[in-house]
Tab-separated table of C-alpha atoms in Angstrom:
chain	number	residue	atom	x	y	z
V	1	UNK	CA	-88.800	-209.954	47.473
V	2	UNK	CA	-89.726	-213.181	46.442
V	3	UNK	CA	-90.795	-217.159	47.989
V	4	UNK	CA	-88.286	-219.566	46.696
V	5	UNK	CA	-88.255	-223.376	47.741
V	6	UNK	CA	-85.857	-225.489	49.614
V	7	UNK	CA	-81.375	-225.061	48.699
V	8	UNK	CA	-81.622	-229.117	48.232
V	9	UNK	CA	-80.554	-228.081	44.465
V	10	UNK	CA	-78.241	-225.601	45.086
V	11	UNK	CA	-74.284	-225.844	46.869
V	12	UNK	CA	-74.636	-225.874	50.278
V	13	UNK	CA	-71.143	-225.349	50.623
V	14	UNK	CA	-71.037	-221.755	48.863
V	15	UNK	CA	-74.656	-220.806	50.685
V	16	UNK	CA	-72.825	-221.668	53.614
V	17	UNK	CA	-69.354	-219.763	53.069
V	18	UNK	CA	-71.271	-216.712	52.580
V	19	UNK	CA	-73.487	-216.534	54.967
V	20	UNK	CA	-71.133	-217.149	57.713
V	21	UNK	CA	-68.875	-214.188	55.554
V	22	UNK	CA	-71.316	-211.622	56.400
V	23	UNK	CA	-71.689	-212.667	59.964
V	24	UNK	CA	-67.793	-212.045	60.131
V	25	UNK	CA	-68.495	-208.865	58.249
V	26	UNK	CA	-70.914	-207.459	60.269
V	27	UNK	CA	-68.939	-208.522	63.787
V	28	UNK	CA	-65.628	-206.807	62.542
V	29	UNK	CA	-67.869	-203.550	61.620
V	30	UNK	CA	-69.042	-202.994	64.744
V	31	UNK	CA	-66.823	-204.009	68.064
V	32	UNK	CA	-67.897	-202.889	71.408
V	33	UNK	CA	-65.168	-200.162	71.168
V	34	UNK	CA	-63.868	-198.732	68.089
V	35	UNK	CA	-60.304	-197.966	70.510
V	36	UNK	CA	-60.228	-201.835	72.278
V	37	UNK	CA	-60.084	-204.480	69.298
V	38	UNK	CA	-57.900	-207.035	68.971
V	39	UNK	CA	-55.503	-206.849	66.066
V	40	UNK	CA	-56.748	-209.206	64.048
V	41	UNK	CA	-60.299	-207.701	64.176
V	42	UNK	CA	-58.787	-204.593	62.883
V	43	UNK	CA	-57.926	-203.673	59.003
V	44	UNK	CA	-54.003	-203.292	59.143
V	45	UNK	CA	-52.973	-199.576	59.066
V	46	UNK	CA	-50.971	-200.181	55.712
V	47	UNK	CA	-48.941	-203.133	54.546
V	48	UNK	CA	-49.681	-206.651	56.284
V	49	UNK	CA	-53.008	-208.883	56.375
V	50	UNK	CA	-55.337	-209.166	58.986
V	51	UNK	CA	-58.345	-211.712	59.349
V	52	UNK	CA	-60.646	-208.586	58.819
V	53	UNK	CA	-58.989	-207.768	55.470
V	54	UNK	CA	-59.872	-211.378	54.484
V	55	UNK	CA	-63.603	-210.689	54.568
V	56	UNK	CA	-64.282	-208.323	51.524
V	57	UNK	CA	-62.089	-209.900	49.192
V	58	UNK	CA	-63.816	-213.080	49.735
V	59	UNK	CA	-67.029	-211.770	49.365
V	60	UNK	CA	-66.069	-211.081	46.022
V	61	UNK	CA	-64.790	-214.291	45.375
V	62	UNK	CA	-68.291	-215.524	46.138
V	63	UNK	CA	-69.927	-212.744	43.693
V	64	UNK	CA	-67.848	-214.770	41.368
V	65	UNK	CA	-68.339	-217.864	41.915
V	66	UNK	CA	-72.587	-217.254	41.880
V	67	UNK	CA	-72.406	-215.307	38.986
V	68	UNK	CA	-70.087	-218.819	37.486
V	69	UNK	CA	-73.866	-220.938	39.066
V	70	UNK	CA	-76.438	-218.535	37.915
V	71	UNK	CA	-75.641	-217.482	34.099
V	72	UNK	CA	-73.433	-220.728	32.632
V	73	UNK	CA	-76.568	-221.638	30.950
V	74	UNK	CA	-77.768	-218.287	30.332
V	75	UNK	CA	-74.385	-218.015	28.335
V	76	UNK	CA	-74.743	-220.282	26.451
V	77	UNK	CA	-78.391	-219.448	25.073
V	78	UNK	CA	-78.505	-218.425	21.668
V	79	UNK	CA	-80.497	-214.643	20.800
V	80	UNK	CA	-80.469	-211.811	22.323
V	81	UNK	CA	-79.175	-211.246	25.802
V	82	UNK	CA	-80.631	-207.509	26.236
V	83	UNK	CA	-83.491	-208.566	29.007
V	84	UNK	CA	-80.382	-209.844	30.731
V	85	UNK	CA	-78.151	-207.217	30.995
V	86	UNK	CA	-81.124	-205.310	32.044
V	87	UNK	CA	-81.470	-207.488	35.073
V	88	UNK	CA	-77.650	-207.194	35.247
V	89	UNK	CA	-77.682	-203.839	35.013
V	90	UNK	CA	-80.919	-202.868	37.250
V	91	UNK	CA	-79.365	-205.392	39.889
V	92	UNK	CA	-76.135	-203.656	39.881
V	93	UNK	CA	-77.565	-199.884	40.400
V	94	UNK	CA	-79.655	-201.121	43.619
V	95	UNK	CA	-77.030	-202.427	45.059
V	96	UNK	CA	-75.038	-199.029	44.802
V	97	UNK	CA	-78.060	-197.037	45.826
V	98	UNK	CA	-78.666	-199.100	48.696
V	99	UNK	CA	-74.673	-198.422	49.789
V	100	UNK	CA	-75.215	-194.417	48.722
V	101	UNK	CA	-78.387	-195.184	51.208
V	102	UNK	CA	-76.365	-196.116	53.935
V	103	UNK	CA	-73.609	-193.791	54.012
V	104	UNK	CA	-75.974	-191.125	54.794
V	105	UNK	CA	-76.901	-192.192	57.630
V	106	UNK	CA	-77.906	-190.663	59.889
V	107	UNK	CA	-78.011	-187.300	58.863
V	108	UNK	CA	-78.674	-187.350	55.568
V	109	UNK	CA	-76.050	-184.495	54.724
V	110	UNK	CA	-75.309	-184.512	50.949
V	111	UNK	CA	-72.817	-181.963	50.970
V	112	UNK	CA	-70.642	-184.650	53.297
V	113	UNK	CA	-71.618	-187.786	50.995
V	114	UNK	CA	-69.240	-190.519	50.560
V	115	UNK	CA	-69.837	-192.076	47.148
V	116	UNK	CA	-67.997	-195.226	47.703
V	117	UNK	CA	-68.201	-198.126	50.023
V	118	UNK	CA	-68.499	-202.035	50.581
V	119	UNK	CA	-71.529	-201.882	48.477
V	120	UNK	CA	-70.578	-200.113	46.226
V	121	UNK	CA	-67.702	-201.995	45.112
V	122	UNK	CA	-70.115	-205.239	45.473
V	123	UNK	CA	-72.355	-204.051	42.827
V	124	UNK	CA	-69.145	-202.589	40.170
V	125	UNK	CA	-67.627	-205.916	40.629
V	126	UNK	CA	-70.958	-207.830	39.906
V	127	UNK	CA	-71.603	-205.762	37.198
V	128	UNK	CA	-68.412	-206.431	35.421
V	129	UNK	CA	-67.776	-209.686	35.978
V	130	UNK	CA	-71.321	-210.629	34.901
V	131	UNK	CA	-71.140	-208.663	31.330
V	132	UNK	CA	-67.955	-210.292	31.949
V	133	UNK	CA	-68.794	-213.767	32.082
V	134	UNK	CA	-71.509	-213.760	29.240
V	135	UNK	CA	-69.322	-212.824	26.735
V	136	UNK	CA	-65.787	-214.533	27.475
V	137	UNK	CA	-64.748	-217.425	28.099
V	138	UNK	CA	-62.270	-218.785	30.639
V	139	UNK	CA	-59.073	-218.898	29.496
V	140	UNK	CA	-60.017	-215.253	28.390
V	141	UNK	CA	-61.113	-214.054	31.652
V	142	UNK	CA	-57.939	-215.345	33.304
V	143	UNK	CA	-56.241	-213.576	30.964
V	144	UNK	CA	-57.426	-210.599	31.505
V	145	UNK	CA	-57.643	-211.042	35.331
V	146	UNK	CA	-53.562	-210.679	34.445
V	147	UNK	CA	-52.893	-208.406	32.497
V	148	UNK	CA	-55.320	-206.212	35.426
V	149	UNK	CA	-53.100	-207.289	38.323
V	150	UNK	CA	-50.016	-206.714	36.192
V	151	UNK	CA	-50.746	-203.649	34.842
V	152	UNK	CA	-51.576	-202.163	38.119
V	153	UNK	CA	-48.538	-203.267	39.117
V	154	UNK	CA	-46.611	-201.598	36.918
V	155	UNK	CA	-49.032	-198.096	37.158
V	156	UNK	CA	-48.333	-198.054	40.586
V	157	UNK	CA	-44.845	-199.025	40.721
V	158	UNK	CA	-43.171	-197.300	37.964
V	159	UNK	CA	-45.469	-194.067	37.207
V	160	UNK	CA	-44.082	-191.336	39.710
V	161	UNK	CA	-46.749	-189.937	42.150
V	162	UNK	CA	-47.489	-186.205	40.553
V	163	UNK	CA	-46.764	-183.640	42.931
V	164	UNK	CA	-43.865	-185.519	44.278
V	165	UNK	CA	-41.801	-186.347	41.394
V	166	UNK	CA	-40.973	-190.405	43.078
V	167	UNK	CA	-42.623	-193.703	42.969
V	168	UNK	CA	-44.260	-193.503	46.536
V	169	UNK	CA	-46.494	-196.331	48.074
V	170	UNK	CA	-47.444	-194.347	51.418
V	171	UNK	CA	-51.175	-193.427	52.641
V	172	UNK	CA	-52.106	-190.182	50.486
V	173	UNK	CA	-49.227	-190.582	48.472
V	174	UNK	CA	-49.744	-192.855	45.698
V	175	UNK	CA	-51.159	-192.929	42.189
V	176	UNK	CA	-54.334	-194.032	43.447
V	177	UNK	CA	-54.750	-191.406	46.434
V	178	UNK	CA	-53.832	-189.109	43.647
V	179	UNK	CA	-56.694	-190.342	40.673
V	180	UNK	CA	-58.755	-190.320	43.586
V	181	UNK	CA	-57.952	-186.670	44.498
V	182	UNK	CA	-58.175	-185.470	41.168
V	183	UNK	CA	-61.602	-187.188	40.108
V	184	UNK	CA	-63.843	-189.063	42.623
V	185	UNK	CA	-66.384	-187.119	43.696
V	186	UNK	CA	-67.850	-186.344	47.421
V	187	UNK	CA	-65.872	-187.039	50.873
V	188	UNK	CA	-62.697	-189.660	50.645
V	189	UNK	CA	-62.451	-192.032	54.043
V	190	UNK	CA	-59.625	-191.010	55.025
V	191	UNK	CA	-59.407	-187.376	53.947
V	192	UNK	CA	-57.212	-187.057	51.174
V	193	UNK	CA	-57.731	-190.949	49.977
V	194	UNK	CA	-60.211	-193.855	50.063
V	195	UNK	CA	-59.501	-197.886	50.104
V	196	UNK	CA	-62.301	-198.200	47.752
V	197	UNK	CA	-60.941	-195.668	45.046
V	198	UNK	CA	-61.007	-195.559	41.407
V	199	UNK	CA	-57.639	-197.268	40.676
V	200	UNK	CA	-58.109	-200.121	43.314
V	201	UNK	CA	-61.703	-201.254	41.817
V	202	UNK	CA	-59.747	-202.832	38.861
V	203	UNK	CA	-57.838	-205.361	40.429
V	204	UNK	CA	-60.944	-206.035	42.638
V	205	UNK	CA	-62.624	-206.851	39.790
V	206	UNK	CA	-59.772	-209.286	39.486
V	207	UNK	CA	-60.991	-211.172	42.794
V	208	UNK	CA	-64.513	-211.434	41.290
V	209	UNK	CA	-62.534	-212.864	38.237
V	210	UNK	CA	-61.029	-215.478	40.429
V	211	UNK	CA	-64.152	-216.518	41.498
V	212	UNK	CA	-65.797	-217.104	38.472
V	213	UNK	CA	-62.687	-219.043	37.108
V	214	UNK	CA	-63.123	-221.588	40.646
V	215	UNK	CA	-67.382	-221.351	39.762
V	216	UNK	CA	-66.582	-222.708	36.010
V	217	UNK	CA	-64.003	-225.397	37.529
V	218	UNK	CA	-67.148	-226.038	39.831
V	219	UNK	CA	-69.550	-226.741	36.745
V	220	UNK	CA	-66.558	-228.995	35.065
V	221	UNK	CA	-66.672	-232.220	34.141
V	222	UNK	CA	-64.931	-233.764	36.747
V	223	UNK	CA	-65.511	-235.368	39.752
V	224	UNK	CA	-66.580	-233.772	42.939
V	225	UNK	CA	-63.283	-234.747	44.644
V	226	UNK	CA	-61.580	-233.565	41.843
V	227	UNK	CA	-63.175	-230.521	41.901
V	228	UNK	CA	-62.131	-230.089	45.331
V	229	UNK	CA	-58.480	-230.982	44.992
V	230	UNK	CA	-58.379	-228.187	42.573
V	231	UNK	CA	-59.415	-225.573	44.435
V	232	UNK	CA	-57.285	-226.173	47.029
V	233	UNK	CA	-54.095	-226.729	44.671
V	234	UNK	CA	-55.525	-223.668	42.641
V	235	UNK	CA	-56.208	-221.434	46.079
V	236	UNK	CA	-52.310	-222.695	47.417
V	237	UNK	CA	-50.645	-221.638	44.189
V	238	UNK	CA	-52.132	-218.076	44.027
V	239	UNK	CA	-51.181	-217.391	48.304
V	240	UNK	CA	-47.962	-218.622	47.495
V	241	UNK	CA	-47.416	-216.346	44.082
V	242	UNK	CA	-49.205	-212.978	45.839
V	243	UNK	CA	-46.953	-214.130	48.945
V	244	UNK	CA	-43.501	-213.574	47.036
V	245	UNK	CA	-45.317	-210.890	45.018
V	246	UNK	CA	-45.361	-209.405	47.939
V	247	UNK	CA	-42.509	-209.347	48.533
V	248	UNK	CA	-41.778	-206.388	45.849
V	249	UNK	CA	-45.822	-205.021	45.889
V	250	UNK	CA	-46.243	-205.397	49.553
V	251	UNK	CA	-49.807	-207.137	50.245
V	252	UNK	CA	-52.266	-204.341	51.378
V	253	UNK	CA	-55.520	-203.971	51.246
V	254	UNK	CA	-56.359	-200.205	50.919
V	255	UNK	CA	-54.250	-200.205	47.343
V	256	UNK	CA	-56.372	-203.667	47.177
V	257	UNK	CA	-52.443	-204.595	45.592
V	258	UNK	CA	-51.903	-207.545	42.859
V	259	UNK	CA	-50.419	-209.289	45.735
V	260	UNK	CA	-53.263	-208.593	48.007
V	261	UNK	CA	-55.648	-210.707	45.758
V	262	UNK	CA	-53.694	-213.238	44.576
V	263	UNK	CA	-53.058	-213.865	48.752
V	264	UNK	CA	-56.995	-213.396	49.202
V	265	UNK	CA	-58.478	-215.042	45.922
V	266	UNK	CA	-56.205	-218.042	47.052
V	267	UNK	CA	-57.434	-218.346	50.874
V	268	UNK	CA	-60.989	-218.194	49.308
V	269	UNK	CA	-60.389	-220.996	46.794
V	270	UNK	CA	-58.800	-223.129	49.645
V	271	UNK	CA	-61.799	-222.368	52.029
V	272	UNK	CA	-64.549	-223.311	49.467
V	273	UNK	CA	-62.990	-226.279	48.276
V	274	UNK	CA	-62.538	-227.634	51.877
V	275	UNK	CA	-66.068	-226.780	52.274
V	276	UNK	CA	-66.962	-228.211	48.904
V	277	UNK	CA	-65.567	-231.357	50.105
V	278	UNK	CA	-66.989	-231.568	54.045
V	279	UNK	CA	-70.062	-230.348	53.325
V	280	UNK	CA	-71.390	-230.820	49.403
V	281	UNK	CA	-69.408	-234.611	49.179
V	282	UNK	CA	-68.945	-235.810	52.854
V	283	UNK	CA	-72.711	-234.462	53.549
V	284	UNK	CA	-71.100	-233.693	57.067
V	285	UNK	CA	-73.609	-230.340	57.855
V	286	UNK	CA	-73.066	-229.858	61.627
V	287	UNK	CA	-73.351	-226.322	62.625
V	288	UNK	CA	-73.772	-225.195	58.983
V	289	UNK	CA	-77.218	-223.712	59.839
V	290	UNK	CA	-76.513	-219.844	60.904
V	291	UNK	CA	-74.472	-219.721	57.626
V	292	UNK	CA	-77.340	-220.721	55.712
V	293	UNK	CA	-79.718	-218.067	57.262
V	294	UNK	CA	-77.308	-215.456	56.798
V	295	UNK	CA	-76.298	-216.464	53.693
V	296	UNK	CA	-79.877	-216.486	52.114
V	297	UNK	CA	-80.279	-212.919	53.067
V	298	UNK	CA	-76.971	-211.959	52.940
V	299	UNK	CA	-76.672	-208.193	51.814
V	300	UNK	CA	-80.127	-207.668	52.923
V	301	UNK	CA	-78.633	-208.455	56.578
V	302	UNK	CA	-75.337	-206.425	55.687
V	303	UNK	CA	-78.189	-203.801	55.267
V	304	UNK	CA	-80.451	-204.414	58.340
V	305	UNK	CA	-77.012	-204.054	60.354
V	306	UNK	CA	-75.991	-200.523	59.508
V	307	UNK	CA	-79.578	-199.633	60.781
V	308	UNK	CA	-79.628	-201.326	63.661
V	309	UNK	CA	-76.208	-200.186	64.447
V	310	UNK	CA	-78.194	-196.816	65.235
V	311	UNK	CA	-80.424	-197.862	67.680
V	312	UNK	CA	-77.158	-199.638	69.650
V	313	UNK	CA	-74.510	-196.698	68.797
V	314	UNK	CA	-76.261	-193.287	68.524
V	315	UNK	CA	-79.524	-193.061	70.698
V	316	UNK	CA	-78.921	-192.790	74.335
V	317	UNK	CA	-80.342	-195.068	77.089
V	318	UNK	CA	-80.058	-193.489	80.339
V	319	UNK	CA	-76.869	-190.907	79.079
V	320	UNK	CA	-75.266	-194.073	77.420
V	321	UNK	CA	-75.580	-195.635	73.873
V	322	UNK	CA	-76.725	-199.505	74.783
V	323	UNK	CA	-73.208	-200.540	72.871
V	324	UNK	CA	-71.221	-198.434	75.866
V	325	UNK	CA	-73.743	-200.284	78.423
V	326	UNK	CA	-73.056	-203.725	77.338
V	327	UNK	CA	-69.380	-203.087	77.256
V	328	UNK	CA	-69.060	-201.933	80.953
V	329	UNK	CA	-71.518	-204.452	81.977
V	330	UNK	CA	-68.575	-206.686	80.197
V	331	UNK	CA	-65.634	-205.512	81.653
V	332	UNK	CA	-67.381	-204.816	85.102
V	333	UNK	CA	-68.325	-208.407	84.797
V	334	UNK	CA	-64.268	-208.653	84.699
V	335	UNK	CA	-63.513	-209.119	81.035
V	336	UNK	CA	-60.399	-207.231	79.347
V	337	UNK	CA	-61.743	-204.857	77.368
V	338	UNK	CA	-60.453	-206.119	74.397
V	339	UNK	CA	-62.253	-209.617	75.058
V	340	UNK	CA	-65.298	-207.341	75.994
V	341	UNK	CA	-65.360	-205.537	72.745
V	342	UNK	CA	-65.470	-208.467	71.054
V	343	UNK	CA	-68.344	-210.316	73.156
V	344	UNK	CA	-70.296	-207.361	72.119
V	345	UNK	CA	-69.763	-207.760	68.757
V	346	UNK	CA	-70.770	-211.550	69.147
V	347	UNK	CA	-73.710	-210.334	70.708
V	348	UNK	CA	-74.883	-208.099	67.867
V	349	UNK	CA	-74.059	-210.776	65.322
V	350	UNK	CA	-76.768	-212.876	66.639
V	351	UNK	CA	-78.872	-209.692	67.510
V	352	UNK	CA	-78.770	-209.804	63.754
V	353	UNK	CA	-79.428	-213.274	63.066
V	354	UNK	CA	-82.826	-212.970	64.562
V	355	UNK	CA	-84.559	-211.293	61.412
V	356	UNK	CA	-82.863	-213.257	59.314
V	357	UNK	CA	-83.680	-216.661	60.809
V	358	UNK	CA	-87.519	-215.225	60.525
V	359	UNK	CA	-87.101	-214.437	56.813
V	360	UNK	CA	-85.731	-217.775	56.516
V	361	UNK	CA	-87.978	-220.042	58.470
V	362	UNK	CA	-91.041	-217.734	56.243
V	363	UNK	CA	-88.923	-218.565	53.116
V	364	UNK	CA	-87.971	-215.103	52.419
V	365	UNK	CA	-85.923	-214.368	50.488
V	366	UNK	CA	-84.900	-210.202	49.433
V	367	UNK	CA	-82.768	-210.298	46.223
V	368	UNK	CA	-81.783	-206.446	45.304
């Protein structure tokens, strides 16, 4: 934990973006009701999008796009780079441990431990794509970014599932479900597979890529509008090539599919650059504020969520959890419980916001 002084120096726009991506994070984790959501606040069974599928993938994008900010002059230092990687490296194992933290909660059972997660991916992704970054440039890291996406593509498309002698794209029964069967460790989500496998962390790594590629077009020598005109021609082409992609790799987040992230990575690039442009050039900063807070915080509030999420879901009030309370206070208020669900989830959005605006307004600021 350490003071820091005022953002004045730093881009509002990306502070902004990803604060207000945790806030979206944390309301789509935890509804009023896990069985009254709408859709949209609901990852898609399989194939399809959904705006919760947006949120992780962008949050990569963002890893990307800081890591672009924080080490372009570090790259470029001449010597050694050890001290670095050691900060790389240290930062990357916190973050994991801090996600192996959370999933066991609240029991603490290790012989039911789950060894992967949003964290976890967060800090693999941050740990490549900053080794990454240091050492490439970025026509090289584009390059690889797809050779990744097509090479998945082709592993998971051409390379019959074992066990079923076909090609098969189904929950379970995939190449990935069946890497992940044969060699990741501890409990699976979803039984016999998990959306944050083995196979599916390399094209994530891909939307980190993506990020760092818009971060170096950030630190270009162009102008600002120019810089914003690209990443929203850059962030259109990719939706449009992962949309007809698609087409033939169907768009799907649990396989975290080529498609999937060229459709993400390009939604992200259109989103910061229209942010770049309002807020960073225009200087237009209305309501920018709770994304700030968030943002300065930001997995440190991911964090404080998932334990506060105890107190409202588990403990009892009176025979009820206070989630179950609010809800039928809700819809005995005469809300559908769909609309209810989600009030709630409003609600403990800004339930959370109320640490973080302290840390904030004490300029605090937790870096893992």
């Amino acid at each position: 934990m350490n003071n820091q002084t005022g953002t004045s120096s730093r881009l509002l726009s990306l502070d902004t973006l990803r604060g207000f991506t945790i806030a979206a994070m944390i309301m789509v984790n935890f509804p009023g009701s896990e069985t009254h959501k709408f859709p949209t606040l609901s990852h898609t069974k399989w194939n399809g999008l959904t705006f919760t599928d947006l949120i992780a993938p962008l949050f990569l994008f963002i890893v990307g796009v800081s890591i672009a900010l924080a080490y372009s002059k570090k790259r470029l230092e001449n010597g050694s780079k050890t001290e670095l990687y050691k900060k790389i490296i240290l930062r990357s194992i916190k973050i994991f441990a801090v996600g192996m933290f959370l999933n066991m909660l609240p029991d603490f059972d290790l012989s039911d431990l789950r060894y992967t997660g949003t964290l976890h991916r967060i800090a693999i992704v941050f740990l490549v794509c900053a080794i990454l970054f240091l050492n490439t440039n970025a026509k090289q890291q584009a390059i690889l970014g797809a050779l990744i996406l097509i090479g998945y593509w082709l592993a998971m498309t051409l390379i019959p599932t074992p066990g079923f002698g076909k090609v098969m794209l189904e929950p379970g029964k995939n190449l990935a479900a069946w890497v992940d069967q044969q060699y990741l460790p501890g409990k699976m989500w979803q039984g016999n597979w998990d959306p944050e496998g083995i196979l599916s962390t390399f094209p994530s790594i891909v939307s980190g890529i993506s990020g760092m590629l818009a971060g170096r077009l950030l630190l270009g020598n162009i102008t600002p509008n120019e810089k914003s005109n690209h990443l929203m021609s850059a962030g259109l082409l990719s939706a449009a090539a992962g949309y007809f992609w698609g087409l033939i790799f169907p768009v799907n987040e649990n396989l975290w599919t080529s498609s999937f992230v060229l459709v993400t990575s390009g939604f992200a690039s259109m989103l910061l650059g229209a942010l770049y442009f309002r807020i960073d050039i225009k200087n237009k900063k209305a309501a920018i504020a709770p994304g700030l807070i968030f943002g300065a915080n930001a997995i440190a509030a991911y964090v404080l969520a998932d334990i506060l999420a105890l107190l409202f879901y588990q403990f009892p009030v009176a025979g009820q959890t206070l989630n179950a309370i609010s809800v039928n206070m809700l819809t005995g208020a005469g809300f559908g419980s769909n609309f209810a669900s989600m009030l709630y989830a409003v609600f403990f959005v800004c339930v959370n916001f109320i640490p973080a605006y302290l840390l904030y307004r004490k300029r605090i600021f937790i870096k893992l």
